[in-house]
Short mmCIF file of C-alpha atoms in Angstrom, two decimals:
data_model
loop_
_atom_site.label_atom_id
_atom_site.label_comp_id
_atom_site.label_asym_id
_atom_site.label_seq_id
_atom_site.Cartn_x
_atom_site.Cartn_y
_atom_site.Cartn_z
CA MET A 241 0.00 0.00 0.00
CA ARG A 242 1.36 3.44 -0.92
CA VAL A 243 2.39 5.71 1.94
CA SER A 244 -0.22 8.30 0.92
CA ARG A 245 -2.97 5.66 1.05
CA ARG A 246 -1.80 4.57 4.48
CA TRP A 247 -2.14 8.12 5.76
CA VAL A 248 -5.63 8.42 4.24
CA THR A 249 -6.58 5.35 6.28
CA ILE A 250 -5.09 6.85 9.44
CA LEU A 251 -6.90 10.17 8.93
CA GLY A 252 -10.19 8.39 8.20
CA ALA A 253 -9.89 6.35 11.39
CA LEU A 254 -8.99 9.56 13.26
CA ALA A 255 -12.14 11.33 12.03
CA VAL A 256 -14.46 8.43 12.91
CA GLN A 257 -12.89 8.17 16.34
CA ALA A 258 -13.36 11.91 16.88
CA VAL A 259 -17.09 11.76 16.20
CA VAL A 260 -17.79 8.58 18.17
CA PHE A 261 -15.58 9.20 21.20
CA GLY A 262 -16.27 12.93 21.13
CA PHE A 263 -19.91 12.22 21.82
CA GLY A 264 -19.55 9.02 23.84
CA LEU A 265 -17.08 10.45 26.38
CA ALA A 266 -16.46 14.19 25.99
CA THR A 267 -20.11 15.24 26.10
CA PHE A 268 -21.15 12.89 28.91
CA THR A 269 -20.69 15.52 31.61
CA LEU A 270 -23.11 17.81 29.76
CA TRP A 271 -25.88 15.20 29.82
CA ALA A 272 -25.35 14.44 33.52
CA GLY A 273 -27.36 17.43 34.74
CA PRO A 274 -30.41 16.83 32.50
CA TRP A 275 -30.41 13.13 33.40
CA MET A 276 -30.25 13.85 37.13
CA SER A 277 -33.24 16.17 36.77
CA ALA A 278 -35.25 13.93 34.43
CA PHE A 279 -34.71 10.65 36.31
CA LYS A 280 -34.35 12.03 39.87
CA VAL A 281 -31.00 10.31 40.47
CA SER A 282 -27.87 11.27 42.42
CA HIS A 283 -24.42 12.26 41.20
CA GLY A 284 -23.09 8.80 42.02
CA GLU A 285 -25.86 6.99 40.13
CA THR A 286 -25.26 9.16 37.08
CA MET A 287 -21.50 8.64 37.13
CA ALA A 288 -22.06 4.90 37.43
CA ALA A 289 -23.20 4.99 33.79
CA ILE A 290 -19.86 6.22 32.48
CA MET A 291 -17.97 3.85 34.77
CA LEU A 292 -19.95 0.88 33.47
CA THR A 293 -19.34 2.08 29.92
CA GLN A 294 -15.58 2.21 30.37
CA ILE A 295 -15.40 -1.10 32.20
CA ALA A 296 -17.50 -2.75 29.51
CA ALA A 297 -15.27 -1.19 26.85
CA GLY A 298 -12.26 -2.68 28.59
CA LEU A 299 -13.87 -6.11 28.66
CA PHE A 300 -14.83 -5.83 25.00
CA SER A 301 -11.31 -4.77 23.96
CA PRO A 302 -9.67 -8.24 23.91
CA LEU A 303 -12.59 -9.48 21.80
CA ALA A 304 -12.15 -6.57 19.39
CA GLY A 305 -8.42 -7.26 19.17
CA HIS A 306 -9.15 -10.92 18.43
CA LEU A 307 -11.71 -10.03 15.76
CA SER A 308 -9.31 -7.57 14.11
CA ASP A 309 -7.14 -10.57 13.16
CA ARG A 310 -10.09 -12.29 11.47
CA ILE A 311 -12.47 -9.66 10.12
CA PRO A 312 -11.46 -6.73 7.87
CA ILE A 313 -11.17 -3.65 10.05
CA PRO A 314 -13.47 -1.52 7.83
CA TRP A 315 -16.27 -4.04 8.41
CA LEU A 316 -15.62 -3.99 12.16
CA MET A 317 -15.85 -0.20 12.21
CA LEU A 318 -19.05 -0.14 10.13
CA GLY A 319 -20.69 -2.55 12.57
CA GLY A 320 -19.46 -0.47 15.50
CA SER A 321 -20.96 2.71 14.06
CA VAL A 322 -24.34 1.04 13.61
CA LEU A 323 -24.29 -0.24 17.21
CA PHE A 324 -23.24 3.13 18.58
CA CYS A 325 -25.88 5.16 16.74
CA GLY A 326 -28.61 2.62 17.47
CA GLY A 327 -27.72 2.78 21.15
CA LEU A 328 -27.95 6.58 21.16
CA TRP A 329 -31.36 6.49 19.50
CA LEU A 330 -32.59 4.15 22.23
CA VAL A 331 -31.09 6.44 24.92
CA SER A 332 -33.23 9.28 23.57
CA MET A 333 -36.32 7.20 24.44
CA ALA A 334 -35.15 5.94 27.86
CA SER A 335 -37.60 6.25 30.76
CA ALA A 336 -35.13 5.51 33.60
CA MET A 337 -31.45 6.03 34.35
CA TRP A 338 -30.77 2.28 34.51
CA GLN A 339 -31.79 2.05 30.85
CA VAL A 340 -29.31 4.77 29.92
CA SER A 341 -26.59 2.97 31.88
CA ALA A 342 -27.38 -0.37 30.22
CA LEU A 343 -27.32 1.12 26.73
CA TYR A 344 -24.03 2.91 27.40
CA ALA A 345 -22.51 -0.28 28.81
CA LEU A 346 -23.54 -2.55 25.91
CA PRO A 347 -24.11 -1.28 22.34
CA ILE A 348 -22.56 2.13 22.88
CA ALA A 349 -19.46 0.74 24.63
CA LEU A 350 -18.92 -1.95 21.99
CA GLY A 351 -19.41 0.57 19.21
CA MET A 352 -16.84 2.88 20.80
CA VAL A 353 -14.29 0.07 21.05
CA VAL A 354 -14.42 -0.98 17.40
CA CYS A 355 -14.50 2.62 16.16
CA GLY A 356 -12.01 3.92 18.70
CA PRO A 357 -8.31 4.43 19.37
CA MET A 358 -7.44 0.75 19.87
CA ILE A 359 -8.48 -0.18 16.33
CA GLY A 360 -6.80 2.95 14.96
CA GLN A 361 -3.58 2.05 16.78
CA ILE A 362 -3.73 -1.49 15.38
CA LEU A 363 -3.93 0.00 11.90
CA ALA A 364 -1.00 2.30 12.66
CA VAL A 365 1.19 -0.53 13.98
CA ARG A 366 0.45 -2.75 10.99
CA LEU A 367 0.93 -0.04 8.40
CA PHE A 368 3.89 1.92 9.78
CA GLN A 369 6.58 -0.46 11.02
CA PRO A 370 9.25 -0.19 12.30
CA GLN A 371 8.67 3.36 13.65
CA ALA A 372 4.94 3.55 14.34
CA GLY A 373 5.05 6.14 17.15
CA LEU A 374 4.09 9.11 14.99
CA ALA A 375 1.25 7.24 13.26
CA ILE A 376 -0.05 6.01 16.63
CA GLY A 377 0.03 9.58 17.95
CA VAL A 378 -1.73 10.97 14.88
CA VAL A 379 -4.54 8.41 14.81
CA THR A 380 -5.11 8.87 18.55
CA LEU A 381 -5.65 12.60 17.95
CA GLY A 382 -9.24 11.66 17.24
CA LEU A 383 -9.84 11.64 21.00
CA ALA A 384 -8.75 15.26 21.31
CA LEU A 385 -10.52 16.38 18.14
CA GLY A 386 -13.75 14.89 19.43
CA GLY A 387 -13.32 16.62 22.77
CA LEU A 388 -12.77 19.90 20.94
CA THR A 389 -15.75 19.76 18.59
CA MET A 390 -18.53 17.72 20.20
CA PRO A 391 -19.08 19.51 23.57
CA PRO A 392 -19.77 22.96 22.05
CA ILE A 393 -22.25 21.39 19.62
CA ALA A 394 -23.94 19.51 22.46
CA ALA A 395 -24.08 22.64 24.63
CA ARG A 396 -25.64 24.62 21.77
CA LEU A 397 -28.27 21.93 21.12
CA LEU A 398 -29.13 21.71 24.82
CA ALA A 399 -29.67 25.47 24.84
CA VAL A 400 -32.29 25.09 22.09
CA PHE A 401 -33.76 21.59 22.44
CA ASP A 402 -34.50 19.16 25.26
CA TRP A 403 -31.94 16.41 25.91
CA ARG A 404 -33.98 13.69 24.18
CA THR A 405 -34.21 15.60 20.92
CA SER A 406 -30.53 16.52 21.14
CA VAL A 407 -29.40 12.90 21.58
CA ALA A 408 -31.64 11.71 18.74
CA MET A 409 -30.19 14.40 16.45
CA PHE A 410 -26.67 13.29 17.35
CA ALA A 411 -27.54 9.65 16.57
CA ALA A 412 -28.73 10.53 13.08
CA ALA A 413 -25.84 12.90 12.37
CA ILE A 414 -23.15 10.46 13.55
CA ALA A 415 -24.55 7.70 11.35
CA ALA A 416 -24.68 10.05 8.36
CA VAL A 417 -21.03 11.04 8.84
CA THR A 418 -19.27 7.86 9.94
CA LEU A 419 -20.77 5.19 7.68
CA PRO A 420 -19.69 6.74 4.35
CA LEU A 421 -16.43 7.95 5.88
CA ILE A 422 -15.42 4.43 6.88
CA ALA A 423 -16.45 2.99 3.52
CA LEU A 424 -14.48 5.59 1.56
CA THR A 425 -11.27 5.98 3.57
CA VAL A 426 -10.42 3.07 5.85
CA ARG A 427 -8.28 0.32 4.35
CA GLY A 428 -5.73 -2.00 5.87
CA PRO A 429 -4.57 -5.55 6.44
CA SER A 430 -7.29 -7.63 8.02
CA ARG A 431 -4.78 -9.81 9.86
CA ALA A 432 -1.61 -9.09 11.79
CA GLY A 433 0.12 -11.65 9.63
CA ALA A 434 -0.33 -9.34 6.67
CA VAL A 435 2.58 -7.25 7.94
CA ALA A 436 5.52 -7.77 5.68
CA SER A 437 8.25 -9.99 7.05
CA HIS A 438 10.86 -7.25 6.79
CA GLU A 439 8.78 -4.88 8.91
CA THR A 440 10.17 -6.07 12.23
CA PRO A 441 9.75 -3.73 15.21
CA SER A 442 12.70 -2.44 17.17
CA HIS A 443 12.14 -3.77 20.68
CA GLU A 444 13.22 -0.98 22.95
CA TYR A 445 11.79 -2.56 26.07
CA ALA A 446 13.30 -6.04 25.90
CA GLN A 447 16.29 -7.81 24.47
CA THR A 448 14.13 -10.20 22.46
CA PRO A 449 10.54 -10.01 21.20
CA ALA A 450 8.03 -11.48 23.63
CA GLY A 451 6.88 -14.80 22.30
CA GLY A 452 9.44 -14.78 19.50
CA GLY A 453 7.83 -14.70 16.07
CA GLY A 454 4.60 -16.51 16.96
CA PRO A 455 1.53 -15.68 19.02
CA THR A 456 2.31 -14.85 22.65
CA PRO A 457 0.14 -16.68 25.22
CA VAL A 458 -2.18 -14.50 27.26
CA ALA A 459 -0.49 -15.62 30.49
CA ALA A 460 2.90 -14.53 29.15
CA ILE A 461 1.55 -11.09 28.28
CA LEU A 462 -0.14 -10.61 31.64
CA THR A 463 3.04 -11.52 33.55
CA ASP A 464 5.42 -9.48 31.40
CA ARG A 465 7.20 -6.69 33.33
CA THR A 466 6.69 -4.09 30.62
CA PHE A 467 2.99 -4.91 30.36
CA ILE A 468 2.50 -4.81 34.14
CA GLY A 469 4.53 -1.66 34.71
CA ALA A 470 3.19 0.39 31.82
CA THR A 471 -0.42 -0.62 32.40
CA LEU A 472 -0.25 0.08 36.13
CA VAL A 473 1.32 3.53 35.70
CA VAL A 474 -1.16 4.61 33.03
CA THR A 475 -4.16 3.33 35.00
CA SER A 476 -3.08 4.98 38.24
CA LEU A 477 -2.33 8.35 36.65
CA THR A 478 -5.61 8.48 34.74
CA VAL A 479 -7.93 7.96 37.73
CA GLY A 480 -7.68 11.56 38.94
CA PHE A 481 -8.22 13.03 35.50
CA ASN A 482 -11.38 10.95 34.98
CA ALA A 483 -12.66 12.02 38.39
CA ILE A 484 -12.38 15.70 37.47
CA TYR A 485 -13.23 15.48 33.76
CA PHE A 486 -16.48 13.53 33.99
CA ASN A 487 -17.68 15.46 37.06
CA LEU A 488 -16.70 18.84 35.66
CA GLY A 489 -20.26 19.74 34.62
CA PRO A 490 -21.84 19.11 38.05
CA TRP A 491 -18.82 20.67 39.82
CA MET A 492 -19.02 23.81 37.69
CA ALA A 493 -22.77 23.91 38.35
CA ASP A 494 -21.98 23.89 42.09
CA MET A 495 -19.87 27.00 41.42
CA GLY A 496 -22.74 28.66 39.55
CA ALA A 497 -21.26 28.24 36.05
CA ASP A 498 -23.38 27.40 32.99
CA PRO A 499 -22.87 24.48 30.54
CA ALA A 500 -21.17 26.77 28.03
CA SER A 501 -18.38 27.48 30.54
CA THR A 502 -17.90 23.77 31.11
CA ALA A 503 -17.82 23.16 27.35
CA ARG A 504 -15.10 25.80 26.94
CA ILE A 505 -12.84 24.06 29.47
CA ILE A 506 -13.51 20.69 27.83
CA SER A 507 -12.67 22.11 24.39
CA LEU A 508 -9.49 23.74 25.70
CA THR A 509 -8.55 20.46 27.33
CA ALA A 510 -9.02 18.72 23.99
CA ILE A 511 -6.71 21.20 22.24
CA VAL A 512 -3.95 20.70 24.81
CA ALA A 513 -4.52 16.93 24.90
CA ALA A 514 -3.94 16.87 21.14
CA MET A 515 -0.47 18.28 21.78
CA GLY A 516 0.16 15.50 24.29
CA ILE A 517 -1.11 12.78 21.97
CA ALA A 518 0.99 13.83 18.99
CA GLY A 519 3.96 14.98 21.05
CA PHE A 520 4.31 11.96 23.33
CA GLY A 521 3.79 9.60 20.41
CA ALA A 522 6.59 11.21 18.40
CA LEU A 523 8.92 11.65 21.40
CA ALA A 524 8.50 7.98 22.29
CA ASP A 525 10.42 7.17 19.10
CA ARG A 526 13.42 9.09 20.49
CA PHE A 527 13.39 9.10 24.30
CA ASP A 528 13.15 6.64 27.17
CA ALA A 529 9.44 6.19 27.84
CA ARG A 530 10.00 6.39 31.61
CA ILE A 531 10.98 10.05 31.26
CA LEU A 532 7.68 10.80 29.54
CA LEU A 533 5.80 8.83 32.18
CA GLY A 534 7.51 10.96 34.85
CA VAL A 535 6.33 14.16 33.16
CA ALA A 536 2.79 12.76 33.12
CA LEU A 537 3.03 11.97 36.85
CA VAL A 538 3.90 15.57 37.68
CA LEU A 539 1.04 16.99 35.61
CA GLU A 540 -1.61 14.52 36.77
CA GLY A 541 -0.59 14.69 40.42
CA GLY A 542 -0.41 18.47 40.40
CA GLY A 543 -3.84 18.82 38.82
CA LEU A 544 -5.47 16.47 41.31
CA ALA A 545 -3.80 18.30 44.21
CA LEU A 546 -5.16 21.64 42.97
CA ALA A 547 -8.65 20.17 42.66
CA ALA A 548 -8.37 18.83 46.21
CA ALA A 549 -7.46 22.34 47.37
CA GLY A 550 -10.78 23.64 46.03
CA VAL A 551 -9.52 25.99 43.35
CA ASP A 552 -11.90 28.24 41.43
CA GLN A 553 -12.98 28.20 37.80
CA SER A 554 -10.06 30.32 36.59
CA VAL A 555 -7.49 27.83 37.92
CA LEU A 556 -9.42 24.89 36.50
CA THR A 557 -9.16 26.53 33.08
CA VAL A 558 -5.41 25.91 33.32
CA SER A 559 -5.08 22.80 35.51
CA VAL A 560 -7.61 20.57 33.74
CA PRO A 561 -6.07 21.14 30.27
CA LEU A 562 -2.60 20.37 31.68
CA MET A 563 -3.97 17.11 33.06
CA GLY A 564 -5.42 16.53 29.61
CA LEU A 565 -1.94 17.02 28.13
CA ALA A 566 -0.65 14.18 30.27
CA THR A 567 -3.68 11.93 29.77
CA GLY A 568 -3.56 12.43 26.02
CA GLY A 569 0.14 11.58 25.97
CA LEU A 570 -0.31 8.41 28.02
CA ILE A 571 -2.61 6.83 25.42
CA PRO A 572 -0.13 6.60 22.51
CA LEU A 573 2.78 6.12 24.89
CA LEU A 574 1.28 2.90 26.25
CA ALA A 575 0.56 1.69 22.71
CA VAL A 576 4.11 2.43 21.55
CA MET A 577 5.60 0.54 24.49
CA LEU A 578 3.39 -2.48 23.87
CA ALA A 579 4.00 -2.41 20.12
CA ARG A 580 7.75 -2.49 20.60
CA ARG A 581 7.60 -5.10 23.31
CA PHE A 582 5.24 -7.54 21.58
CA GLY A 583 5.57 -6.69 17.86
CA PRO A 584 2.81 -6.22 15.26
CA ARG A 585 1.71 -9.86 15.39
CA ASN A 586 0.89 -9.72 19.11
CA PHE A 587 0.12 -6.00 19.51
CA ALA A 588 -3.65 -6.32 19.07
CA ARG A 589 -3.78 -8.97 21.80
CA ALA A 590 -1.53 -7.05 24.21
CA ASN A 591 -3.27 -3.74 23.58
CA GLY A 592 -6.70 -5.28 24.08
CA LEU A 593 -5.64 -6.89 27.35
CA SER A 594 -4.14 -3.63 28.62
CA LEU A 595 -7.46 -1.85 28.07
CA VAL A 596 -9.17 -4.31 30.41
CA PHE A 597 -7.11 -2.70 33.18
CA THR A 598 -6.65 0.90 32.04
CA THR A 599 -10.39 1.43 31.66
CA ILE A 600 -10.74 0.71 35.39
CA ALA A 601 -9.44 4.26 35.80
CA VAL A 602 -12.93 5.53 35.00
CA ALA A 603 -13.82 4.42 38.54
CA GLY A 604 -12.44 7.83 39.45
CA ALA A 605 -15.61 9.39 38.00
CA LEU A 606 -17.81 7.24 40.23
CA LEU A 607 -15.64 7.75 43.33
CA ALA A 608 -15.77 11.52 42.90
CA GLY A 609 -19.52 11.48 42.33
CA LEU A 610 -20.13 9.33 45.39
CA GLY A 611 -17.73 11.50 47.38
CA ARG A 612 -19.72 14.57 46.40
CA ASP A 613 -22.94 12.89 47.59
CA LEU A 614 -21.45 11.75 50.91
CA LEU A 615 -19.13 14.66 51.78
CA GLY A 616 -21.15 17.52 50.33
CA ASN A 617 -18.57 18.97 47.95
CA TYR A 618 -16.13 17.89 45.27
CA PRO A 619 -12.81 19.13 46.77
CA ALA A 620 -13.34 16.87 49.80
CA ALA A 621 -13.83 13.92 47.46
CA PHE A 622 -10.69 14.79 45.50
CA ARG A 623 -8.63 14.94 48.70
CA LEU A 624 -9.50 11.32 49.42
CA MET A 625 -8.55 10.39 45.87
CA LEU A 626 -4.95 11.53 46.13
CA PHE A 627 -4.10 8.01 47.31
CA THR A 628 -4.91 6.68 43.82
CA LEU A 629 -1.51 7.97 42.65
CA ALA A 630 0.29 5.45 44.89
CA PRO A 631 0.06 2.39 42.57
CA SER A 632 2.05 4.26 39.92
CA ALA A 633 5.14 3.80 42.13
CA VAL A 634 4.82 0.02 41.76
CA GLY A 635 4.51 0.43 38.02
CA PHE A 636 7.65 2.54 37.83
CA LEU A 637 9.52 -0.10 39.84
CA ALA A 638 8.43 -2.80 37.39
CA LEU A 639 9.58 -0.71 34.44
CA GLY A 640 12.80 0.14 36.25
CA ALA A 641 13.62 -3.55 36.44
CA THR A 642 13.24 -3.89 32.66
CA LYS A 643 16.19 -3.52 30.34
CA PHE A 644 15.51 -0.59 28.02
CA GLN A 645 17.64 -1.01 24.96
CA ARG A 646 17.37 -0.07 21.30
CA GLN A 647 18.15 -2.61 18.61
#
């Protein structure tokens, strides 16, 4: 496949990811208020929906990785778009919060997985060996682009229409955009074995490829030091960001701010996160990944500490985007580390397994929501959540015991 055609595929996957994840995750905090009012539920019950969605997405990820070796990726993405949009249409008719939660955790979550960054990263790894870091960073920019574009649209619709009409309009628009976009732009090898034999990755994180040239057993992946360390660090550092990001709408409402103000912070966060996604992905081709993980630790820990101190809206306008910079960078960084450790043949399996654990970080959204219900305010909840940074130390120790060497 020509290089130009490979980049068309990457950009097509990026755009689909932006639309699907932009609505599925970035706008969730804007729907939280209307759902709490319509269904008479608490902050914690509402945040349980996004937690279930992320956990379900993590559980679906190994299945999606397995299917990507057997079904052409364009067909996977088309099916995912249909599931996602159908789920949204059903959400617009929900009569109780548990129905919204169930729809987000099943068709919407599965649709997000097969239209999301994991599938885009699989395409990047298969199409751009041996240095896939830049392509991984670029395709993952869809997360930031969605966070930039979808919240302002959602906020504008909510200012004009009720939430049911707004969600139904999104369902129709997303289907109209993504289905032809996938059909026209996305191409790629349907199996990992389609990678040319000379496209062998440079294993920076081990002296020899895990599993040699054949499939690596699941047990070997789960007990690998690089897998354990990288997954634990990324999961631990992302908990605090999820706690703040998904509760930002209700927290800003507590401060007296309107949805448009929340949308502006979310959009700014998306812009800065895009810098982290592209920057960390490209830098991972040149620098020790542990240095980049250390930068992310400082930004995530600092942002959570400021939130725990009860800062005002003006500080959040700076601190939340900086946390987004780190969170955005962690996504391609984890993929790059796994790609180099396990190679293109085993990357889909390793990446899917890692998402089972990293998506647990969305529990931060639920913990913060429950903390707000029990303690009366968000800063008190965030103070209790500072302990969630501790597991990252174990992850750094695991990575420190790994031989980092270029070949």
